[in-house]
Amino acid sequence: MAVGAAALVAVILLRGRDGDSTPDIETSTQARDVATRAALAPRDWGSGFWPATPYETTLKSAAVADDSCRFVDQTDGDLLAGLERDSERPNTDVSVASTVFVYNDDSAAEASIERTRSDTRRCPTETDGKAKWEDVHAIELAPPEGFDEVTTEEGRQTRAASGEATDLPYTLITGRKGQIVFQTAVYGSSSESRSAAVKALSLMLSRVQGARSAGP
């Protein structure tokens, strides 16, 4: 389970697609503006959350699991923009992340979420440097409304990026709407992680759809 390598412009082009209210994104500038609007800040997760370190990361590649289930950054020429924001609740094990990937077109976004789905199916244990996740598996949740497709993964992080042993349950939800892939992750709160991740994913989509009203 890897989350990323992990000022809105009012005149963003918003033509919509097939009668819905999502933006039709054609340039990297438009893609960055959409990602900036959609990615969540600490206050969006509720009281007590603060920016993590690092807080905001611009992504130029997506992390995918190789044949040994080790995450590697894979350059994707179809990726227009990517942004990750990480927050945490100090003095607890709870941390959260929201990530937005904007692709050239719907088919590239479809391929991206399928890679995520495939990694979950193939890799019950995953590593990223010293970090390690175990008991990785897909679960079925009622998908939030408005998405073209959604996939959900759960498991436990058993080793931190520093190599220190840990035992943190997590929920990772990835959703696609058109050419945009949204991802939310909640660590360390098994009783709340599913509902928090679903609500966060819905909020991200609503911000992209709401951008239509900012158009000319």
mmCIF file of C-alpha atoms in Angstrom:
data_model
loop_
_atom_site.group_PDB
_atom_site.id
_atom_site.type_symbol
_atom_site.label_atom_id
_atom_site.label_comp_id
_atom_site.label_asym_id
_atom_site.label_seq_id
_atom_site.Cartn_x
_atom_site.Cartn_y
_atom_site.Cartn_z
ATOM 1 C CA MET A 1 0.000 0.000 0.000
ATOM 2 C CA ALA A 2 1.718 3.188 -1.125
ATOM 3 C CA VAL A 3 0.201 6.637 -1.142
ATOM 4 C CA GLY A 4 2.014 8.620 -3.781
ATOM 5 C CA ALA A 5 5.846 8.982 -4.005
ATOM 6 C CA ALA A 6 4.115 9.632 -0.261
ATOM 7 C CA ALA A 7 -4.093 28.565 -5.860
ATOM 8 C CA LEU A 8 -7.087 27.723 -7.864
ATOM 9 C CA VAL A 9 -7.250 29.564 -11.182
ATOM 10 C CA ALA A 10 -10.800 30.839 -11.482
ATOM 11 C CA VAL A 11 -10.824 30.630 -15.260
ATOM 12 C CA ILE A 12 -10.149 26.885 -15.406
ATOM 13 C CA LEU A 13 -11.749 25.306 -18.480
ATOM 14 C CA LEU A 14 -14.878 23.437 -17.423
ATOM 15 C CA ARG A 15 -16.838 22.028 -20.315
ATOM 16 C CA GLY A 16 -18.099 18.960 -18.481
ATOM 17 C CA ARG A 17 -18.380 15.480 -19.955
ATOM 18 C CA ASP A 18 -21.490 13.632 -21.036
ATOM 19 C CA GLY A 19 -23.799 15.925 -19.127
ATOM 20 C CA ASP A 20 -22.183 15.607 -15.697
ATOM 21 C CA SER A 21 -20.359 18.332 -13.798
ATOM 22 C CA THR A 22 -16.767 17.117 -13.820
ATOM 23 C CA PRO A 23 -14.165 19.209 -15.600
ATOM 24 C CA ASP A 24 -12.709 18.343 -18.981
ATOM 25 C CA ILE A 25 -8.990 18.800 -18.359
ATOM 26 C CA GLU A 26 -6.630 19.307 -21.278
ATOM 27 C CA THR A 27 -3.425 20.884 -19.925
ATOM 28 C CA SER A 28 -1.016 20.347 -17.037
ATOM 29 C CA THR A 29 -1.948 23.756 -15.633
ATOM 30 C CA GLN A 30 -5.620 22.837 -15.507
ATOM 31 C CA ALA A 31 -4.718 19.475 -13.981
ATOM 32 C CA ARG A 32 -2.638 21.098 -11.226
ATOM 33 C CA ASP A 33 -5.478 23.484 -10.436
ATOM 34 C CA VAL A 34 -7.949 20.605 -10.099
ATOM 35 C CA ALA A 35 -5.570 18.595 -7.903
ATOM 36 C CA THR A 36 -4.936 21.614 -5.685
ATOM 37 C CA ARG A 37 -8.668 22.167 -5.214
ATOM 38 C CA ALA A 38 -9.495 18.514 -4.538
ATOM 39 C CA ALA A 39 -6.685 17.360 -2.201
ATOM 40 C CA LEU A 40 -7.719 17.668 1.442
ATOM 41 C CA ALA A 41 -6.273 19.950 4.112
ATOM 42 C CA PRO A 42 -6.047 18.942 7.802
ATOM 43 C CA ARG A 43 -9.275 20.773 8.702
ATOM 44 C CA ASP A 44 -11.160 18.656 6.153
ATOM 45 C CA TRP A 45 -10.509 15.535 8.240
ATOM 46 C CA GLY A 46 -11.969 16.999 11.425
ATOM 47 C CA SER A 47 -10.774 18.608 14.616
ATOM 48 C CA GLY A 48 -7.325 17.842 15.934
ATOM 49 C CA PHE A 49 -5.606 17.210 12.598
ATOM 50 C CA TRP A 50 -2.462 19.092 11.607
ATOM 51 C CA PRO A 51 -0.135 19.074 8.581
ATOM 52 C CA ALA A 52 2.277 16.157 8.599
ATOM 53 C CA THR A 53 5.914 16.436 7.548
ATOM 54 C CA PRO A 54 6.091 16.475 4.597
ATOM 55 C CA TYR A 55 2.624 17.900 4.089
ATOM 56 C CA GLU A 56 2.243 18.505 0.364
ATOM 57 C CA THR A 57 4.024 16.511 -2.334
ATOM 58 C CA THR A 58 3.832 17.090 -6.075
ATOM 59 C CA LEU A 59 3.802 13.735 -7.842
ATOM 60 C CA LYS A 60 5.259 13.153 -11.287
ATOM 61 C CA SER A 61 4.945 9.370 -11.163
ATOM 62 C CA ALA A 62 2.784 6.709 -9.556
ATOM 63 C CA ALA A 63 4.012 4.015 -7.169
ATOM 64 C CA VAL A 64 3.275 0.496 -8.416
ATOM 65 C CA ALA A 65 4.242 -2.915 -7.055
ATOM 66 C CA ASP A 66 6.847 -4.830 -9.025
ATOM 67 C CA ASP A 67 6.991 -8.629 -9.375
ATOM 68 C CA SER A 68 8.383 -8.880 -5.831
ATOM 69 C CA CYS A 69 5.632 -6.611 -4.457
ATOM 70 C CA ARG A 70 8.096 -3.801 -3.815
ATOM 71 C CA PHE A 71 6.790 -0.362 -4.665
ATOM 72 C CA VAL A 72 8.662 1.506 -7.366
ATOM 73 C CA ASP A 73 7.942 4.851 -8.985
ATOM 74 C CA GLN A 74 6.712 4.352 -12.527
ATOM 75 C CA THR A 75 6.839 7.292 -14.886
ATOM 76 C CA ASP A 76 3.557 7.682 -16.732
ATOM 77 C CA GLY A 77 3.479 9.883 -19.803
ATOM 78 C CA ASP A 78 -0.313 10.112 -19.487
ATOM 79 C CA LEU A 79 -0.120 11.740 -16.036
ATOM 80 C CA LEU A 80 -0.834 15.474 -16.281
ATOM 81 C CA ALA A 81 -0.515 16.218 -12.559
ATOM 82 C CA GLY A 82 -0.468 14.544 -9.172
ATOM 83 C CA LEU A 83 -0.693 15.926 -5.645
ATOM 84 C CA GLU A 84 -0.630 14.317 -2.203
ATOM 85 C CA ARG A 85 -1.438 15.968 1.124
ATOM 86 C CA ASP A 86 -0.686 14.238 4.437
ATOM 87 C CA SER A 87 -2.151 15.109 7.824
ATOM 88 C CA GLU A 88 -1.946 13.625 11.304
ATOM 89 C CA ARG A 89 -3.513 13.818 14.736
ATOM 90 C CA PRO A 90 -0.611 14.636 17.088
ATOM 91 C CA ASN A 91 0.073 12.305 20.008
ATOM 92 C CA THR A 92 -1.886 9.495 18.363
ATOM 93 C CA ASP A 93 -1.179 6.838 15.731
ATOM 94 C CA VAL A 94 -3.823 8.299 13.412
ATOM 95 C CA SER A 95 -2.570 9.700 10.105
ATOM 96 C CA VAL A 96 -4.380 10.370 6.842
ATOM 97 C CA ALA A 97 -3.576 11.132 3.229
ATOM 98 C CA SER A 98 -5.415 12.348 0.170
ATOM 99 C CA THR A 99 -4.008 12.036 -3.334
ATOM 100 C CA VAL A 100 -5.220 13.214 -6.734
ATOM 101 C CA PHE A 101 -3.921 11.979 -10.098
ATOM 102 C CA VAL A 102 -5.134 13.704 -13.252
ATOM 103 C CA TYR A 103 -4.562 11.847 -16.527
ATOM 104 C CA ASN A 104 -4.739 12.765 -20.182
ATOM 105 C CA ASP A 105 -7.961 10.841 -20.682
ATOM 106 C CA ASP A 106 -10.379 8.363 -19.160
ATOM 107 C CA SER A 107 -8.600 5.280 -20.478
ATOM 108 C CA ALA A 108 -5.322 6.258 -18.803
ATOM 109 C CA ALA A 109 -7.155 6.787 -15.507
ATOM 110 C CA GLU A 110 -8.861 3.404 -15.926
ATOM 111 C CA ALA A 111 -5.461 1.763 -16.384
ATOM 112 C CA SER A 112 -4.190 3.483 -13.242
ATOM 113 C CA ILE A 113 -6.974 2.247 -10.968
ATOM 114 C CA GLU A 114 -6.668 -1.236 -12.467
ATOM 115 C CA ARG A 115 -2.965 -1.263 -11.496
ATOM 116 C CA THR A 116 -3.991 -0.398 -7.937
ATOM 117 C CA ARG A 117 -6.598 -3.164 -7.948
ATOM 118 C CA SER A 118 -4.095 -5.661 -9.359
ATOM 119 C CA ASP A 119 -1.447 -4.797 -6.744
ATOM 120 C CA THR A 120 -3.971 -5.467 -3.989
ATOM 121 C CA ARG A 121 -4.887 -8.851 -5.454
ATOM 122 C CA ARG A 122 -1.281 -9.945 -6.124
ATOM 123 C CA CYS A 123 0.500 -8.753 -3.016
ATOM 124 C CA PRO A 124 -0.599 -9.801 0.489
ATOM 125 C CA THR A 125 2.718 -8.337 1.661
ATOM 126 C CA GLU A 126 4.129 -5.123 0.182
ATOM 127 C CA THR A 127 7.273 -3.114 0.830
ATOM 128 C CA ASP A 128 8.518 0.370 0.041
ATOM 129 C CA GLY A 129 12.107 0.836 1.175
ATOM 130 C CA LYS A 130 12.069 -0.109 4.856
ATOM 131 C CA ALA A 131 8.305 0.258 5.147
ATOM 132 C CA LYS A 132 6.188 -2.885 5.104
ATOM 133 C CA TRP A 133 2.479 -3.749 4.873
ATOM 134 C CA GLU A 134 0.966 -7.151 5.621
ATOM 135 C CA ASP A 135 -2.445 -8.826 5.374
ATOM 136 C CA VAL A 136 -3.123 -6.666 2.313
ATOM 137 C CA HIS A 137 -6.510 -7.546 0.849
ATOM 138 C CA ALA A 138 -9.455 -6.099 -1.024
ATOM 139 C CA ILE A 139 -12.789 -5.526 0.676
ATOM 140 C CA GLU A 140 -16.224 -4.710 -0.652
ATOM 141 C CA LEU A 141 -17.766 -1.441 0.511
ATOM 142 C CA ALA A 142 -20.809 0.354 -0.770
ATOM 143 C CA PRO A 143 -19.148 2.796 -3.193
ATOM 144 C CA PRO A 144 -19.668 6.522 -2.709
ATOM 145 C CA GLU A 145 -22.062 8.043 -5.213
ATOM 146 C CA GLY A 146 -20.798 9.709 -8.355
ATOM 147 C CA PHE A 147 -17.735 7.616 -9.131
ATOM 148 C CA ASP A 148 -17.232 5.546 -12.272
ATOM 149 C CA GLU A 149 -15.432 2.856 -10.258
ATOM 150 C CA VAL A 150 -14.049 2.365 -6.749
ATOM 151 C CA THR A 151 -11.666 -0.157 -5.185
ATOM 152 C CA THR A 152 -10.897 -0.563 -1.473
ATOM 153 C CA GLU A 153 -7.899 -2.113 0.253
ATOM 154 C CA GLU A 154 -7.192 -2.837 3.895
ATOM 155 C CA GLY A 155 -4.315 -4.320 5.846
ATOM 156 C CA ARG A 156 -1.769 -3.429 8.508
ATOM 157 C CA GLN A 157 1.456 -1.476 8.330
ATOM 158 C CA THR A 158 3.988 -3.531 10.270
ATOM 159 C CA ARG A 159 7.124 -1.477 9.639
ATOM 160 C CA ALA A 160 7.453 2.272 9.364
ATOM 161 C CA ALA A 161 9.535 4.110 6.776
ATOM 162 C CA SER A 162 12.313 4.274 9.366
ATOM 163 C CA GLY A 163 12.284 0.491 9.682
ATOM 164 C CA GLU A 164 10.771 0.630 13.175
ATOM 165 C CA ALA A 165 8.227 -2.105 13.963
ATOM 166 C CA THR A 166 4.641 -0.907 14.128
ATOM 167 C CA ASP A 167 1.136 -2.338 13.906
ATOM 168 C CA LEU A 168 -1.281 0.089 12.290
ATOM 169 C CA PRO A 169 -4.507 -0.918 10.555
ATOM 170 C CA TYR A 170 -5.328 1.096 7.467
ATOM 171 C CA THR A 171 -8.021 1.614 4.862
ATOM 172 C CA LEU A 172 -7.158 2.799 1.367
ATOM 173 C CA ILE A 173 -9.940 3.761 -1.045
ATOM 174 C CA THR A 174 -9.301 4.646 -4.685
ATOM 175 C CA GLY A 175 -11.999 6.086 -6.911
ATOM 176 C CA ARG A 176 -12.105 7.207 -10.522
ATOM 177 C CA LYS A 177 -14.245 9.845 -12.127
ATOM 178 C CA GLY A 178 -13.471 10.286 -15.808
ATOM 179 C CA GLN A 179 -9.796 11.141 -16.175
ATOM 180 C CA ILE A 180 -9.236 11.800 -12.451
ATOM 181 C CA VAL A 181 -8.184 9.223 -9.844
ATOM 182 C CA PHE A 182 -8.780 10.089 -6.176
ATOM 183 C CA GLN A 183 -7.258 8.232 -3.249
ATOM 184 C CA THR A 184 -7.733 8.490 0.506
ATOM 185 C CA ALA A 185 -5.904 6.565 3.225
ATOM 186 C CA VAL A 186 -6.565 6.395 6.958
ATOM 187 C CA TYR A 187 -4.055 4.766 9.333
ATOM 188 C CA GLY A 188 -4.322 3.706 12.952
ATOM 189 C CA SER A 189 -8.076 3.869 13.559
ATOM 190 C CA SER A 190 -9.825 0.652 12.594
ATOM 191 C CA SER A 191 -13.164 1.717 14.089
ATOM 192 C CA GLU A 192 -13.308 4.931 12.070
ATOM 193 C CA SER A 193 -11.072 4.386 9.058
ATOM 194 C CA ARG A 194 -13.680 3.104 6.611
ATOM 195 C CA SER A 195 -16.249 5.833 7.146
ATOM 196 C CA ALA A 196 -13.573 8.544 7.269
ATOM 197 C CA ALA A 197 -11.975 7.376 4.030
ATOM 198 C CA VAL A 198 -15.338 7.172 2.229
ATOM 199 C CA LYS A 199 -16.395 10.637 3.388
ATOM 200 C CA ALA A 200 -13.033 12.075 2.371
ATOM 201 C CA LEU A 201 -13.243 10.539 -1.104
ATOM 202 C CA SER A 202 -16.724 11.997 -1.600
ATOM 203 C CA LEU A 203 -15.531 15.429 -0.478
ATOM 204 C CA MET A 204 -12.691 15.362 -2.998
ATOM 205 C CA LEU A 205 -15.076 14.555 -5.843
ATOM 206 C CA SER A 206 -17.538 17.250 -4.777
ATOM 207 C CA ARG A 207 -14.782 19.844 -4.945
ATOM 208 C CA VAL A 208 -13.940 18.906 -8.505
ATOM 209 C CA GLN A 209 -17.582 18.938 -9.539
ATOM 210 C CA GLY A 210 -18.106 22.218 -7.708
ATOM 211 C CA ALA A 211 -15.311 23.794 -9.739
ATOM 212 C CA ARG A 212 -17.748 24.038 -12.623
ATOM 213 C CA SER A 213 -19.350 27.047 -10.961
ATOM 214 C CA ALA A 214 -15.982 28.814 -10.993
ATOM 215 C CA GLY A 215 -15.781 28.676 -14.776
ATOM 216 C CA PRO A 216 -16.581 31.545 -17.109
#
